[in-house]
mmCIF file of C-alpha atoms in Angstrom:
data_model
loop_
_atom_site.group_PDB
_atom_site.id
_atom_site.type_symbol
_atom_site.label_atom_id
_atom_site.label_comp_id
_atom_site.label_asym_id
_atom_site.label_seq_id
_atom_site.Cartn_x
_atom_site.Cartn_y
_atom_site.Cartn_z
ATOM 1 C CA MET G 1 106.311 71.708 78.724
ATOM 2 C CA PRO G 2 102.703 71.947 79.704
ATOM 3 C CA LEU G 3 101.603 70.445 83.020
ATOM 4 C CA PRO G 4 99.496 67.541 81.611
ATOM 5 C CA LEU G 5 102.412 66.456 79.457
ATOM 6 C CA ILE G 6 104.751 66.470 82.459
ATOM 7 C CA LYS G 7 102.232 64.445 84.447
ATOM 8 C CA ALA G 8 101.876 61.965 81.602
ATOM 9 C CA ALA G 9 105.652 61.662 81.244
ATOM 10 C CA SER G 10 106.074 61.187 84.990
ATOM 11 C CA ALA G 11 103.312 58.601 85.057
ATOM 12 C CA THR G 12 104.916 56.752 82.142
ATOM 13 C CA VAL G 13 108.309 56.738 83.846
ATOM 14 C CA MET G 14 106.777 55.530 87.132
ATOM 15 C CA LEU G 15 104.770 52.814 85.349
ATOM 16 C CA ALA G 16 107.824 51.614 83.430
ATOM 17 C CA SER G 17 109.882 51.564 86.635
ATOM 18 C CA ALA G 18 107.188 49.669 88.520
ATOM 19 C CA LEU G 19 106.895 47.076 85.779
ATOM 20 C CA GLY G 20 110.669 46.719 85.420
ATOM 21 C CA VAL G 21 111.380 46.397 89.132
ATOM 22 C CA GLY G 22 108.250 44.483 90.091
ATOM 23 C CA GLY G 23 108.842 41.705 87.523
ATOM 24 C CA CYS G 24 112.310 40.729 88.746
ATOM 25 C CA ALA G 25 112.788 37.970 91.254
ATOM 26 C CA THR G 26 115.572 38.188 93.768
ATOM 27 C CA ARG G 27 118.313 35.597 93.813
ATOM 28 C CA GLY G 28 117.169 34.436 97.222
ATOM 29 C CA PHE G 29 113.625 33.860 95.999
ATOM 30 C CA VAL G 30 114.875 31.932 92.959
ATOM 31 C CA ARG G 31 117.192 29.799 95.116
ATOM 32 C CA GLU G 32 114.337 29.077 97.501
ATOM 33 C CA GLN G 33 112.010 28.015 94.696
ATOM 34 C CA VAL G 34 114.698 25.972 92.936
ATOM 35 C CA GLY G 35 115.522 24.326 96.278
ATOM 36 C CA VAL G 36 111.914 23.180 96.660
ATOM 37 C CA VAL G 37 111.907 21.794 93.130
ATOM 38 C CA ASN G 38 115.268 20.092 93.691
ATOM 39 C CA GLN G 39 113.918 18.399 96.828
ATOM 40 C CA ARG G 40 110.970 17.052 94.879
ATOM 41 C CA VAL G 41 113.255 15.853 92.079
ATOM 42 C CA ASP G 42 115.539 14.139 94.610
ATOM 43 C CA ALA G 43 112.545 12.414 96.217
ATOM 44 C CA LEU G 44 111.302 11.249 92.817
ATOM 45 C CA GLU G 45 114.767 9.974 91.884
ATOM 46 C CA ALA G 46 114.892 7.947 95.116
ATOM 47 C CA ARG G 47 111.456 6.472 94.406
ATOM 48 C CA LEU G 48 112.548 5.694 90.856
ATOM 49 C CA ARG G 49 115.652 3.880 92.137
ATOM 50 C CA ASP G 50 113.491 1.862 94.551
ATOM 51 C CA THR G 51 111.002 1.027 91.817
ATOM 52 C CA ASP G 52 113.784 0.104 89.403
ATOM 53 C CA GLY G 53 115.351 -2.180 92.019
ATOM 54 C CA ALA G 54 112.023 -3.867 92.704
ATOM 55 C CA ALA G 55 111.401 -4.306 88.976
ATOM 56 C CA ARG G 56 114.836 -5.851 88.453
ATOM 57 C CA SER G 57 114.276 -8.175 91.402
ATOM 58 C CA GLY G 58 110.872 -9.157 90.036
ATOM 59 C CA LEU G 59 112.374 -9.809 86.614
ATOM 60 C CA THR G 60 115.067 -12.036 88.112
ATOM 61 C CA THR G 61 112.458 -13.980 90.074
ATOM 62 C CA ALA G 62 110.246 -14.336 86.992
ATOM 63 C CA GLN G 63 113.167 -15.585 84.897
ATOM 64 C CA ALA G 64 114.054 -18.169 87.557
ATOM 65 C CA ALA G 65 110.422 -19.289 87.719
ATOM 66 C CA GLN G 66 110.311 -19.574 83.937
ATOM 67 C CA ALA G 67 113.442 -21.723 83.929
ATOM 68 C CA GLN G 68 111.939 -23.988 86.599
ATOM 69 C CA ALA G 69 108.665 -24.227 84.682
ATOM 70 C CA GLN G 70 110.498 -25.172 81.494
ATOM 71 C CA ALA G 71 112.475 -27.823 83.358
ATOM 72 C CA ALA G 72 109.287 -29.189 84.916
ATOM 73 C CA GLY G 73 107.624 -29.237 81.489
ATOM 74 C CA GLY G 74 110.541 -31.182 80.052
ATOM 75 C CA GLN G 75 110.418 -33.648 82.926
ATOM 76 C CA ALA G 76 106.653 -34.066 82.500
ATOM 77 C CA GLN G 77 107.144 -34.800 78.813
ATOM 78 C CA ASN G 78 109.816 -37.408 79.628
ATOM 79 C CA ASN G 79 107.507 -38.971 82.211
ATOM 80 C CA ALA G 80 104.660 -39.115 79.698
ATOM 81 C CA GLN G 81 106.922 -40.888 77.189
ATOM 82 C CA ARG G 82 108.019 -43.394 79.798
ATOM 83 C CA LEU G 83 104.392 -44.027 80.773
ATOM 84 C CA ASP G 84 103.538 -44.681 77.130
ATOM 85 C CA GLN G 85 106.402 -47.169 76.913
ATOM 86 C CA LEU G 86 105.340 -48.879 80.136
ATOM 87 C CA ASN G 87 101.722 -49.061 78.979
ATOM 88 C CA ALA G 88 102.838 -50.755 75.786
ATOM 89 C CA ARG G 89 104.865 -53.274 77.797
ATOM 90 C CA VAL G 90 101.952 -53.938 80.166
ATOM 91 C CA ASP G 91 99.599 -54.422 77.199
ATOM 92 C CA GLY G 92 102.054 -56.930 75.714
ATOM 93 C CA ILE G 93 102.310 -58.827 78.991
ATOM 94 C CA GLU G 94 98.514 -58.911 79.357
ATOM 95 C CA GLN G 95 98.140 -60.286 75.837
ATOM 96 C CA ARG G 96 100.678 -63.037 76.537
ATOM 97 C CA MET G 97 98.883 -63.929 79.760
ATOM 98 C CA GLN G 98 95.557 -64.212 77.944
ATOM 99 C CA GLU G 99 97.123 -66.405 75.267
ATOM 100 C CA THR G 100 98.675 -68.581 77.936
ATOM 101 C CA ARG G 101 95.307 -68.995 79.661
ATOM 102 C CA ARG G 102 93.626 -70.012 76.401
ATOM 103 C CA LYS G 103 96.270 -72.576 75.576
ATOM 104 C CA ARG G 104 96.288 -74.172 79.036
ATOM 105 C CA PRO G 105 94.316 -77.416 79.221
ATOM 106 C CA ARG G 106 91.631 -77.529 81.831
ATOM 107 C CA HIS G 107 91.216 -80.650 83.984
#
């Protein structure tokens, strides 16, 4: 084999070896990187649990407030109906009083 061909073959072998070995990550490096990612995932899961708990609590509070508002609305409607009935009675009493005053003889 001529010398340039040997040099080219050696260079090719060295380049292939460098690319093959240089591209591999060690198990320790992978574990370290996965550990960092796992810590971030764990932190996000904890925040998600906190947020989910707060959302559920807020939903429960909102549902209770809605129930109270509906009850208050029903009571207000009942009160309005009673007021209408009382107004009608008062109007009737006022009319009778006016009729009584007209019929009364004056001295």
